mmCIF file of C-alpha atoms in Angstrom:
data_model
loop_
_atom_site.group_PDB
_atom_site.id
_atom_site.type_symbol
_atom_site.label_atom_id
_atom_site.label_comp_id
_atom_site.label_asym_id
_atom_site.label_seq_id
_atom_site.Cartn_x
_atom_site.Cartn_y
_atom_site.Cartn_z
ATOM 1 C CA MET T 1 155.418 180.336 126.098
ATOM 2 C CA THR T 2 158.549 179.570 128.299
ATOM 3 C CA ASN T 3 158.897 177.090 131.018
ATOM 4 C CA ARG T 4 157.073 174.036 129.211
ATOM 5 C CA LYS T 5 156.804 171.343 131.608
ATOM 6 C CA GLY T 6 157.254 168.384 129.915
ATOM 7 C CA THR T 7 155.741 164.897 129.655
ATOM 8 C CA LEU T 8 155.778 161.276 131.207
ATOM 9 C CA ILE T 9 155.128 159.107 128.188
ATOM 10 C CA VAL T 10 154.664 155.311 128.832
ATOM 11 C CA LEU T 11 154.805 153.272 125.910
ATOM 12 C CA SER T 12 154.183 149.738 126.342
ATOM 13 C CA GLY T 13 152.159 146.564 124.693
ATOM 14 C CA PRO T 14 152.801 142.925 124.032
ATOM 15 C CA SER T 15 156.213 141.212 123.123
ATOM 16 C CA GLY T 16 156.478 140.809 119.930
ATOM 17 C CA THR T 17 154.545 144.082 118.605
ATOM 18 C CA GLY T 18 157.435 146.076 117.630
ATOM 19 C CA LYS T 19 157.956 148.509 120.736
ATOM 20 C CA GLY T 20 161.508 148.484 120.031
ATOM 21 C CA THR T 21 161.527 149.144 116.342
ATOM 22 C CA VAL T 22 158.713 151.760 116.088
ATOM 23 C CA LEU T 23 161.400 153.549 118.996
ATOM 24 C CA LYS T 24 164.156 152.884 116.557
ATOM 25 C CA HIS T 25 161.965 154.752 113.876
ATOM 26 C CA PHE T 26 160.834 157.455 116.338
ATOM 27 C CA PHE T 27 164.760 158.623 117.449
ATOM 28 C CA ASP T 28 165.941 158.459 114.019
ATOM 29 C CA ASN T 29 163.501 160.478 112.285
ATOM 30 C CA TYR T 30 160.965 162.636 114.366
ATOM 31 C CA ALA T 31 162.611 162.920 117.850
ATOM 32 C CA ASP T 32 164.230 166.798 118.730
ATOM 33 C CA ASP T 33 166.270 167.110 121.284
ATOM 34 C CA ALA T 34 163.571 167.701 123.939
ATOM 35 C CA VAL T 35 162.416 164.075 123.748
ATOM 36 C CA LYS T 36 164.358 161.795 126.003
ATOM 37 C CA LEU T 37 163.986 158.063 126.673
ATOM 38 C CA SER T 38 164.550 156.728 130.245
ATOM 39 C CA ILE T 39 167.802 155.226 131.228
ATOM 40 C CA SER T 40 166.886 152.219 133.645
ATOM 41 C CA ALA T 41 168.230 150.591 136.445
ATOM 42 C CA THR T 42 169.718 147.072 136.692
ATOM 43 C CA THR T 43 171.494 144.712 139.198
ATOM 44 C CA ARG T 44 172.842 142.680 135.767
ATOM 45 C CA LEU T 45 176.221 143.394 134.658
ATOM 46 C CA PRO T 46 176.824 145.164 131.057
ATOM 47 C CA ARG T 47 177.118 143.672 128.106
ATOM 48 C CA ASP T 48 179.735 144.200 125.186
ATOM 49 C CA GLY T 49 179.395 147.867 123.596
ATOM 50 C CA GLU T 50 176.839 148.623 126.870
ATOM 51 C CA THR T 51 177.807 151.857 128.891
ATOM 52 C CA ASP T 52 176.725 153.062 132.052
ATOM 53 C CA GLY T 53 174.354 156.298 131.941
ATOM 54 C CA VAL T 54 173.354 155.590 128.602
ATOM 55 C CA ASN T 55 172.105 152.033 127.947
ATOM 56 C CA TYR T 56 171.668 150.785 131.665
ATOM 57 C CA PHE T 57 172.884 152.500 134.842
ATOM 58 C CA PHE T 58 174.049 149.569 136.496
ATOM 59 C CA VAL T 59 174.230 149.016 140.107
ATOM 60 C CA GLU T 60 174.928 146.708 142.824
ATOM 61 C CA LYS T 61 172.361 144.700 144.443
ATOM 62 C CA GLU T 62 172.814 146.433 147.666
ATOM 63 C CA LYS T 63 172.295 149.850 145.770
ATOM 64 C CA PHE T 64 169.473 148.770 144.277
ATOM 65 C CA GLU T 65 168.031 147.656 147.088
ATOM 66 C CA ASN T 66 168.568 150.696 149.319
ATOM 67 C CA MET T 67 166.817 152.936 145.910
ATOM 68 C CA VAL T 68 163.308 150.286 146.284
ATOM 69 C CA GLN T 69 163.324 151.514 150.276
ATOM 70 C CA ASN T 70 164.068 154.972 149.199
ATOM 71 C CA ASP T 71 161.307 155.101 147.149
ATOM 72 C CA MET T 72 163.670 156.641 144.163
ATOM 73 C CA LEU T 73 162.205 153.783 141.869
ATOM 74 C CA LEU T 74 159.106 154.345 139.509
ATOM 75 C CA GLU T 75 158.037 150.346 139.312
ATOM 76 C CA TRP T 76 160.239 148.031 139.305
ATOM 77 C CA ALA T 77 160.759 144.257 138.187
ATOM 78 C CA SER T 78 163.052 141.243 138.714
ATOM 79 C CA PHE T 79 163.381 138.847 135.363
ATOM 80 C CA CYS T 80 166.213 136.313 135.143
ATOM 81 C CA GLY T 81 167.474 136.597 138.347
ATOM 82 C CA ASN T 82 167.954 140.277 137.978
ATOM 83 C CA CYS T 83 166.424 143.413 138.547
ATOM 84 C CA TYR T 84 165.253 146.615 136.218
ATOM 85 C CA GLY T 85 163.781 149.673 137.633
ATOM 86 C CA THR T 86 162.889 152.686 136.440
ATOM 87 C CA PRO T 87 164.848 156.169 138.498
ATOM 88 C CA LYS T 88 162.741 158.579 139.288
ATOM 89 C CA ALA T 89 165.644 161.210 139.617
ATOM 90 C CA PHE T 90 166.430 161.307 135.778
ATOM 91 C CA VAL T 91 162.265 161.501 134.520
ATOM 92 C CA ASP T 92 161.836 164.098 137.233
ATOM 93 C CA GLU T 93 164.673 166.296 136.133
ATOM 94 C CA ASN T 94 164.172 165.337 132.360
ATOM 95 C CA LEU T 95 160.407 166.800 132.650
ATOM 96 C CA GLU T 96 161.330 169.905 135.257
ATOM 97 C CA ASN T 97 163.504 170.980 132.461
ATOM 98 C CA GLY T 98 160.837 170.918 130.177
ATOM 99 C CA CYS T 99 161.705 167.689 128.357
ATOM 100 C CA ASP T 100 159.415 164.545 127.715
ATOM 101 C CA VAL T 101 160.655 160.804 128.895
ATOM 102 C CA ILE T 102 159.472 158.308 127.435
ATOM 103 C CA LEU T 103 159.203 155.530 129.237
ATOM 104 C CA GLU T 104 159.341 151.697 127.725
ATOM 105 C CA ILE T 105 158.180 149.317 129.951
ATOM 106 C CA GLU T 106 155.802 146.119 130.574
ATOM 107 C CA VAL T 107 152.414 146.292 130.721
ATOM 108 C CA GLN T 108 152.558 145.163 134.332
ATOM 109 C CA GLY T 109 154.845 148.208 135.393
ATOM 110 C CA ALA T 110 152.712 150.667 133.489
ATOM 111 C CA LEU T 111 149.520 149.163 135.582
ATOM 112 C CA LYS T 112 151.930 150.171 138.677
ATOM 113 C CA VAL T 113 153.060 153.554 136.856
ATOM 114 C CA MET T 114 149.179 154.998 136.370
ATOM 115 C CA GLU T 115 148.402 154.717 139.983
ATOM 116 C CA LYS T 116 151.739 157.057 140.884
ATOM 117 C CA ARG T 117 151.260 159.234 137.447
ATOM 118 C CA PRO T 118 147.718 159.299 136.471
ATOM 119 C CA ASP T 119 148.854 162.563 134.333
ATOM 120 C CA ALA T 120 151.379 160.786 132.023
ATOM 121 C CA ALA T 121 150.328 159.659 128.506
ATOM 122 C CA PHE T 122 149.929 156.384 128.491
ATOM 123 C CA VAL T 123 150.778 154.517 124.658
ATOM 124 C CA PHE T 124 149.780 151.389 124.333
ATOM 125 C CA ILE T 125 151.744 149.643 120.954
ATOM 126 C CA ALA T 126 149.508 146.906 119.325
ATOM 127 C CA PRO T 127 149.436 144.092 117.020
ATOM 128 C CA PRO T 128 147.286 144.422 113.773
ATOM 129 C CA SER T 129 145.346 141.689 115.415
ATOM 130 C CA MET T 130 146.172 138.673 117.937
ATOM 131 C CA GLN T 131 147.014 136.294 114.539
ATOM 132 C CA GLU T 132 149.431 139.071 113.384
ATOM 133 C CA LEU T 133 151.408 139.377 116.529
ATOM 134 C CA LYS T 134 151.793 135.518 116.489
ATOM 135 C CA ASN T 135 153.072 135.550 113.098
ATOM 136 C CA ARG T 136 155.589 137.894 113.923
ATOM 137 C CA ILE T 137 156.613 135.946 116.850
ATOM 138 C CA VAL T 138 156.727 132.671 115.407
ATOM 139 C CA GLY T 139 158.899 134.111 112.465
ATOM 140 C CA ARG T 140 161.417 134.773 114.935
ATOM 141 C CA GLN T 141 162.058 131.373 114.712
ATOM 142 C CA THR T 142 164.143 131.783 118.413
ATOM 143 C CA GLU T 143 161.505 130.379 120.580
ATOM 144 C CA THR T 144 159.898 126.630 121.196
ATOM 145 C CA ALA T 145 156.139 125.946 120.782
ATOM 146 C CA ASP T 146 155.501 126.092 124.484
ATOM 147 C CA VAL T 147 157.228 129.682 124.958
ATOM 148 C CA ILE T 148 154.850 131.017 121.874
ATOM 149 C CA GLU T 149 152.131 130.075 123.841
ATOM 150 C CA LYS T 150 152.640 131.233 126.928
ATOM 151 C CA ARG T 151 153.858 134.995 124.790
ATOM 152 C CA MET T 152 150.481 134.617 123.521
ATOM 153 C CA GLU T 153 148.767 133.918 126.842
ATOM 154 C CA THR T 154 150.612 136.655 127.981
ATOM 155 C CA ALA T 155 149.543 138.950 125.504
ATOM 156 C CA LYS T 156 146.108 137.616 125.525
ATOM 157 C CA TRP T 157 146.006 139.454 129.580
ATOM 158 C CA GLU T 158 148.083 142.646 128.184
ATOM 159 C CA VAL T 159 145.118 143.157 125.633
ATOM 160 C CA GLN T 160 142.547 143.676 127.556
ATOM 161 C CA ASN T 161 144.460 146.349 129.802
ATOM 162 C CA ILE T 162 144.040 148.288 126.659
ATOM 163 C CA SER T 163 140.999 150.549 128.031
ATOM 164 C CA LYS T 164 143.019 151.522 130.905
ATOM 165 C CA TYR T 165 145.858 153.478 128.372
ATOM 166 C CA THR T 166 144.961 156.958 126.845
ATOM 167 C CA TYR T 167 146.520 156.241 123.347
ATOM 168 C CA ALA T 168 146.665 153.277 121.419
ATOM 169 C CA VAL T 169 149.213 153.116 117.970
ATOM 170 C CA VAL T 170 148.064 150.177 116.418
ATOM 171 C CA ASN T 171 151.612 149.301 114.365
ATOM 172 C CA ASP T 172 150.948 147.853 110.781
ATOM 173 C CA ASP T 173 154.058 149.538 109.939
ATOM 174 C CA ALA T 174 156.760 150.673 112.327
ATOM 175 C CA ASP T 175 157.291 154.038 110.622
ATOM 176 C CA MET T 176 153.874 155.163 110.498
ATOM 177 C CA ALA T 177 153.522 153.806 114.061
ATOM 178 C CA ALA T 178 156.476 156.101 115.155
ATOM 179 C CA LYS T 179 154.844 159.508 113.455
ATOM 180 C CA ARG T 180 151.713 158.312 115.016
ATOM 181 C CA LEU T 181 153.504 158.847 118.301
ATOM 182 C CA LYS T 182 155.369 162.038 117.197
ATOM 183 C CA THR T 183 151.848 163.036 116.975
ATOM 184 C CA ILE T 184 150.936 161.809 120.877
ATOM 185 C CA ILE T 185 153.975 163.989 121.717
ATOM 186 C CA ASP T 186 153.019 167.001 119.621
ATOM 187 C CA ALA T 187 149.728 167.341 120.740
ATOM 188 C CA GLU T 188 150.833 166.845 124.782
ATOM 189 C CA ARG T 189 152.879 169.526 124.432
ATOM 190 C CA LEU T 190 149.839 171.749 123.372
ATOM 191 C CA LYS T 191 148.261 170.933 126.299
ATOM 192 C CA VAL T 192 147.296 173.888 128.357
ATOM 193 C CA GLU T 193 148.363 172.781 131.545
ATOM 194 C CA LYS T 194 152.084 171.993 130.199
ATOM 195 C CA ASN T 195 152.321 175.650 129.267
ATOM 196 C CA ASN T 196 152.525 178.672 131.329
ATOM 197 C CA PHE T 197 150.541 181.642 129.813
ATOM 198 C CA ALA T 198 151.134 184.209 133.152
ATOM 199 C CA ASN T 199 152.182 186.536 130.591
ATOM 200 C CA LEU T 200 148.502 186.586 129.017
ATOM 201 C CA ASN T 201 147.049 187.426 132.606
ATOM 202 C CA GLY T 202 149.342 189.653 133.675
ATOM 203 C CA MET F 1 140.285 149.613 113.763
ATOM 204 C CA THR F 2 136.637 150.195 112.593
ATOM 205 C CA ASN F 3 134.172 151.905 114.585
ATOM 206 C CA ARG F 4 135.756 155.154 115.654
ATOM 207 C CA LYS F 5 134.015 157.707 117.286
ATOM 208 C CA GLY F 6 134.574 161.165 116.801
ATOM 209 C CA THR F 7 135.578 163.321 118.275
ATOM 210 C CA LEU F 8 133.890 166.999 119.476
ATOM 211 C CA ILE F 9 135.953 169.905 119.267
ATOM 212 C CA VAL F 10 135.808 173.266 120.432
ATOM 213 C CA LEU F 11 137.657 175.796 119.329
ATOM 214 C CA SER F 12 137.225 179.106 121.322
ATOM 215 C CA GLY F 13 139.519 182.232 121.950
ATOM 216 C CA PRO F 14 138.778 186.344 121.963
ATOM 217 C CA SER F 15 137.575 188.498 119.516
ATOM 218 C CA GLY F 16 140.312 189.314 117.063
ATOM 219 C CA THR F 17 142.844 186.322 117.652
ATOM 220 C CA GLY F 18 142.251 185.227 114.562
ATOM 221 C CA LYS F 19 139.831 181.750 114.579
ATOM 222 C CA GLY F 20 138.612 181.744 111.474
ATOM 223 C CA THR F 21 141.818 182.503 109.625
ATOM 224 C CA VAL F 22 142.964 179.891 111.631
ATOM 225 C CA LEU F 23 139.932 177.399 110.847
ATOM 226 C CA LYS F 24 140.398 178.741 106.594
ATOM 227 C CA HIS F 25 144.121 177.691 106.926
ATOM 228 C CA PHE F 26 142.965 174.327 108.638
ATOM 229 C CA PHE F 27 139.941 173.381 105.946
ATOM 230 C CA ASP F 28 141.829 174.758 103.014
ATOM 231 C CA ASN F 29 145.336 172.671 103.974
ATOM 232 C CA TYR F 30 144.865 170.598 106.846
ATOM 233 C CA ALA F 31 141.768 168.691 107.461
ATOM 234 C CA ASP F 32 140.399 165.694 105.663
ATOM 235 C CA ASP F 33 136.555 164.387 104.894
ATOM 236 C CA ALA F 34 136.172 163.279 108.401
ATOM 237 C CA VAL F 35 136.277 166.427 110.090
ATOM 238 C CA LYS F 36 133.157 168.781 109.727
ATOM 239 C CA LEU F 37 132.389 172.323 110.807
ATOM 240 C CA SER F 38 129.355 172.460 112.715
ATOM 241 C CA ILE F 39 126.611 174.512 111.737
ATOM 242 C CA SER F 40 125.049 176.893 113.823
ATOM 243 C CA ALA F 41 120.757 177.801 113.686
ATOM 244 C CA THR F 42 120.224 181.828 113.775
ATOM 245 C CA THR F 43 116.785 183.461 113.662
ATOM 246 C CA ARG F 44 118.670 186.261 111.518
ATOM 247 C CA LEU F 45 117.597 186.652 108.281
ATOM 248 C CA PRO F 46 120.060 184.827 105.382
ATOM 249 C CA ARG F 47 122.644 187.251 103.879
ATOM 250 C CA ASP F 48 123.504 187.570 100.201
ATOM 251 C CA GLY F 49 125.404 184.511 99.245
ATOM 252 C CA GLU F 50 124.347 182.337 102.079
ATOM 253 C CA THR F 51 122.678 179.094 101.879
ATOM 254 C CA ASP F 52 120.563 177.156 104.678
ATOM 255 C CA GLY F 53 122.160 174.375 106.016
ATOM 256 C CA VAL F 54 125.638 175.552 104.302
ATOM 257 C CA ASN F 55 126.382 179.152 106.548
ATOM 258 C CA TYR F 56 123.772 178.478 109.095
ATOM 259 C CA PHE F 57 120.455 176.281 109.530
ATOM 260 C CA PHE F 58 117.805 179.387 109.082
ATOM 261 C CA VAL F 59 115.087 179.219 111.446
ATOM 262 C CA GLU F 60 111.933 181.535 112.714
ATOM 263 C CA LYS F 61 112.185 182.750 116.448
ATOM 264 C CA GLU F 62 109.105 180.271 116.887
ATOM 265 C CA LYS F 63 110.918 177.355 115.777
ATOM 266 C CA PHE F 64 114.118 178.118 117.832
ATOM 267 C CA GLU F 65 112.292 178.984 120.857
ATOM 268 C CA ASN F 66 111.221 174.969 120.776
ATOM 269 C CA MET F 67 114.545 174.014 120.102
ATOM 270 C CA VAL F 68 115.764 175.835 122.869
ATOM 271 C CA GLN F 69 112.549 173.963 124.659
ATOM 272 C CA ASN F 70 113.112 170.677 124.183
ATOM 273 C CA ASP F 71 117.145 170.758 124.525
ATOM 274 C CA MET F 72 117.668 170.027 121.043
ATOM 275 C CA LEU F 73 120.719 172.813 121.310
ATOM 276 C CA LEU F 74 124.058 172.704 123.118
ATOM 277 C CA GLU F 75 124.408 176.239 123.887
ATOM 278 C CA TRP F 76 123.048 179.107 122.726
ATOM 279 C CA ALA F 77 122.867 182.752 122.964
ATOM 280 C CA SER F 78 121.796 186.190 121.677
ATOM 281 C CA PHE F 79 123.031 188.791 120.013
ATOM 282 C CA CYS F 80 121.904 192.054 118.491
ATOM 283 C CA GLY F 81 118.610 190.691 118.712
ATOM 284 C CA ASN F 82 118.704 187.425 116.843
ATOM 285 C CA CYS F 83 119.620 183.873 118.504
ATOM 286 C CA TYR F 84 122.615 181.683 117.518
ATOM 287 C CA GLY F 85 122.601 178.190 119.086
ATOM 288 C CA THR F 86 124.380 174.841 118.134
ATOM 289 C CA PRO F 87 122.312 171.929 117.522
ATOM 290 C CA LYS F 88 123.064 169.126 119.029
ATOM 291 C CA ALA F 89 121.324 166.827 116.247
ATOM 292 C CA PHE F 90 124.015 167.743 113.705
ATOM 293 C CA VAL F 91 126.969 167.180 115.411
ATOM 294 C CA ASP F 92 125.852 163.890 116.766
ATOM 295 C CA GLU F 93 125.123 162.304 113.562
ATOM 296 C CA ASN F 94 128.395 162.889 112.395
ATOM 297 C CA LEU F 95 130.006 161.666 115.332
ATOM 298 C CA GLU F 96 128.473 158.734 115.641
ATOM 299 C CA ASN F 97 129.837 158.258 112.258
ATOM 300 C CA GLY F 98 133.344 158.593 112.810
ATOM 301 C CA CYS F 99 133.048 162.210 111.698
ATOM 302 C CA ASP F 100 134.894 165.009 114.403
ATOM 303 C CA VAL F 101 133.207 168.310 114.679
ATOM 304 C CA ILE F 102 134.414 171.572 115.036
ATOM 305 C CA LEU F 103 132.335 173.924 116.879
ATOM 306 C CA GLU F 104 133.358 177.453 116.911
ATOM 307 C CA ILE F 105 131.917 179.392 119.463
ATOM 308 C CA GLU F 106 132.394 182.408 122.273
ATOM 309 C CA VAL F 107 134.227 181.277 125.877
ATOM 310 C CA GLN F 108 131.319 181.986 127.300
ATOM 311 C CA GLY F 109 129.178 179.020 125.185
ATOM 312 C CA ALA F 110 132.573 176.574 125.708
ATOM 313 C CA LEU F 111 132.224 176.845 129.226
ATOM 314 C CA LYS F 112 127.893 175.346 129.126
ATOM 315 C CA VAL F 113 129.428 173.090 126.485
ATOM 316 C CA MET F 114 132.133 171.337 129.083
ATOM 317 C CA GLU F 115 129.356 171.225 131.532
ATOM 318 C CA LYS F 116 127.131 169.173 129.080
ATOM 319 C CA ARG F 117 130.527 167.744 126.827
ATOM 320 C CA PRO F 118 133.175 167.246 129.418
ATOM 321 C CA ASP F 119 134.847 164.313 126.895
ATOM 322 C CA ALA F 120 135.150 167.074 123.873
ATOM 323 C CA ALA F 121 138.425 168.547 123.444
ATOM 324 C CA PHE F 122 138.160 172.056 124.253
ATOM 325 C CA VAL F 123 140.923 174.370 122.165
ATOM 326 C CA PHE F 124 142.205 177.976 122.877
ATOM 327 C CA ILE F 125 143.393 179.904 120.498
ATOM 328 C CA ALA F 126 145.331 182.361 122.490
ATOM 329 C CA PRO F 127 147.598 185.551 121.429
ATOM 330 C CA PRO F 128 150.803 185.652 121.393
ATOM 331 C CA SER F 129 150.497 188.423 124.097
ATOM 332 C CA MET F 130 147.297 191.004 125.070
ATOM 333 C CA GLN F 131 149.340 194.225 123.322
ATOM 334 C CA GLU F 132 149.680 192.149 119.923
ATOM 335 C CA LEU F 133 145.612 191.528 120.194
ATOM 336 C CA LYS F 134 145.017 195.076 121.147
ATOM 337 C CA ASN F 135 147.256 196.131 118.292
ATOM 338 C CA ARG F 136 145.324 193.788 116.280
ATOM 339 C CA ILE F 137 141.722 195.065 116.970
ATOM 340 C CA VAL F 138 143.330 198.847 116.839
ATOM 341 C CA GLY F 139 144.375 197.435 113.404
ATOM 342 C CA ARG F 140 140.939 196.631 111.871
ATOM 343 C CA GLN F 141 140.336 200.150 112.092
ATOM 344 C CA THR F 142 136.800 199.536 112.231
ATOM 345 C CA GLU F 143 136.575 200.449 116.328
ATOM 346 C CA THR F 144 135.918 202.797 118.234
ATOM 347 C CA ALA F 145 138.447 203.375 121.705
ATOM 348 C CA ASP F 146 135.197 202.658 123.054
ATOM 349 C CA VAL F 147 134.390 199.206 121.765
ATOM 350 C CA ILE F 148 138.394 198.347 121.549
ATOM 351 C CA GLU F 149 138.384 199.483 125.207
ATOM 352 C CA LYS F 150 135.128 197.087 126.166
ATOM 353 C CA ARG F 151 136.586 193.981 123.605
ATOM 354 C CA MET F 152 140.213 194.232 125.457
ATOM 355 C CA GLU F 153 137.878 193.907 128.591
ATOM 356 C CA THR F 154 136.221 190.773 127.115
ATOM 357 C CA ALA F 155 139.157 189.504 126.058
ATOM 358 C CA LYS F 156 140.834 189.705 129.559
ATOM 359 C CA TRP F 157 137.937 187.763 130.892
ATOM 360 C CA GLU F 158 138.127 184.879 128.448
ATOM 361 C CA VAL F 159 141.693 184.410 128.668
ATOM 362 C CA GLN F 160 141.797 184.230 132.306
ATOM 363 C CA ASN F 161 139.401 180.579 131.420
ATOM 364 C CA ILE F 162 141.839 179.588 129.583
ATOM 365 C CA SER F 163 143.459 176.795 132.465
ATOM 366 C CA LYS F 164 139.477 174.906 132.074
ATOM 367 C CA TYR F 165 140.589 174.536 128.604
ATOM 368 C CA THR F 166 142.091 171.320 127.077
ATOM 369 C CA TYR F 167 144.499 172.133 124.387
ATOM 370 C CA ALA F 168 146.407 176.271 123.948
ATOM 371 C CA VAL F 169 147.183 177.017 120.344
ATOM 372 C CA VAL F 170 149.504 180.476 120.014
ATOM 373 C CA ASN F 171 148.058 182.062 116.886
ATOM 374 C CA ASP F 172 151.680 183.802 115.694
ATOM 375 C CA ASP F 173 151.433 182.315 112.603
ATOM 376 C CA ALA F 174 147.969 181.043 110.852
ATOM 377 C CA ASP F 175 149.062 178.435 109.152
ATOM 378 C CA MET F 176 151.296 176.986 111.900
ATOM 379 C CA ALA F 177 148.118 177.219 114.389
ATOM 380 C CA ALA F 178 145.865 175.072 111.649
ATOM 381 C CA LYS F 179 148.739 172.403 111.871
ATOM 382 C CA ARG F 180 148.432 172.760 115.246
ATOM 383 C CA LEU F 181 145.008 172.121 114.996
ATOM 384 C CA LYS F 182 145.842 169.522 112.865
ATOM 385 C CA THR F 183 147.951 167.488 115.341
ATOM 386 C CA ILE F 184 145.375 167.797 118.331
ATOM 387 C CA ILE F 185 142.974 166.174 116.033
ATOM 388 C CA ASP F 186 145.173 163.371 114.816
ATOM 389 C CA ALA F 187 146.096 162.658 118.651
ATOM 390 C CA GLU F 188 142.867 162.403 119.263
ATOM 391 C CA ARG F 189 142.288 160.130 116.999
ATOM 392 C CA LEU F 190 144.534 158.204 118.626
ATOM 393 C CA LYS F 191 142.899 157.894 122.042
ATOM 394 C CA VAL F 192 141.894 154.539 123.165
ATOM 395 C CA GLU F 193 138.164 155.284 124.081
ATOM 396 C CA LYS F 194 137.711 156.314 120.424
ATOM 397 C CA ASN F 195 138.438 153.424 118.559
ATOM 398 C CA ASN F 196 137.373 150.025 118.979
ATOM 399 C CA PHE F 197 139.851 146.952 119.727
ATOM 400 C CA ALA F 198 137.595 143.797 119.725
ATOM 401 C CA ASN F 199 139.406 142.327 117.459
ATOM 402 C CA LEU F 200 142.025 141.875 119.518
ATOM 403 C CA ASN F 201 139.663 140.871 122.655
ATOM 404 C CA GLY F 202 138.013 138.188 120.563
#
């Protein structure tokens, strides 16, 4: 089997559900060289230790607007006065090279990607329960009661969209969840449409 | 997560591709109690050591015809004067109980199941190459040149249908192939539609 096509894996879920930890376990323990994490473009300034092209593609506001106008972003959103988006070029180049690309984005962004890339694998990282999600957000002790309430409202809306996703991974244990993500990626690689069987039909 | 729905896994591929060996490795090394192998109904007589309800459901010709007329078979075919078919009841009862059911059938039968059960996972067990398939059939030393030629003609037609399948597993090594089958089943279990997330939307 040669000329494998990569899979776009869109990973999202409520804030506090542990997406980042799952991804860390995944890249530390289960990923091979053929899986890449998508790098977002942003208009915000680099923080200490952040490198352009590694953590983010840091771009000027004008450049970002240009990317939006020229349809160079798969999805984008603004947050706290800064813009964040997913450059298509990085995603498509990797897919064409046979690499899978993981996109970690908000549910709202994922819904937009569903329209543009229905062939992607959409993975919802779910909390074991809404109470457990609340416990985790409260446990951080960084948020006011108001913010917690607002987060839970958003989480409820996000969870209502779970049926639009292909797969759901319950994050009861981050390492187990990372392993399940690995299973999904391995199965996607076995899809007929991702492989070239010209050697059998020659 | 409770009330999981099972997945129907339809497994086929050319004769000589090693489906039986892959399934043996799978059930010996990778299957859990929630995966069942579908049992066919047949009009042929039991051979020594075969048990009704284990190897086959042995039925009279009249009973078989009745099952066909009452749409009780997912697919059926006749071979060497005997009829073979897949009873729907066994499949559906297991799926409803949250078990996955593997159906090992000919490509022709699988194409019929695609129409009736498009939500099943269709797995094509492929040879590494057509030459390797021929080597395996010749290696058995049980077939005449005529039969080998006919088998290869059928195999060519079967392989042309690979694009209709969901997944393809190349059987270069039976244990590796069994592991890939396990990956597919595990990923299907993570599909949102197979799980009940009512506890999150309550």
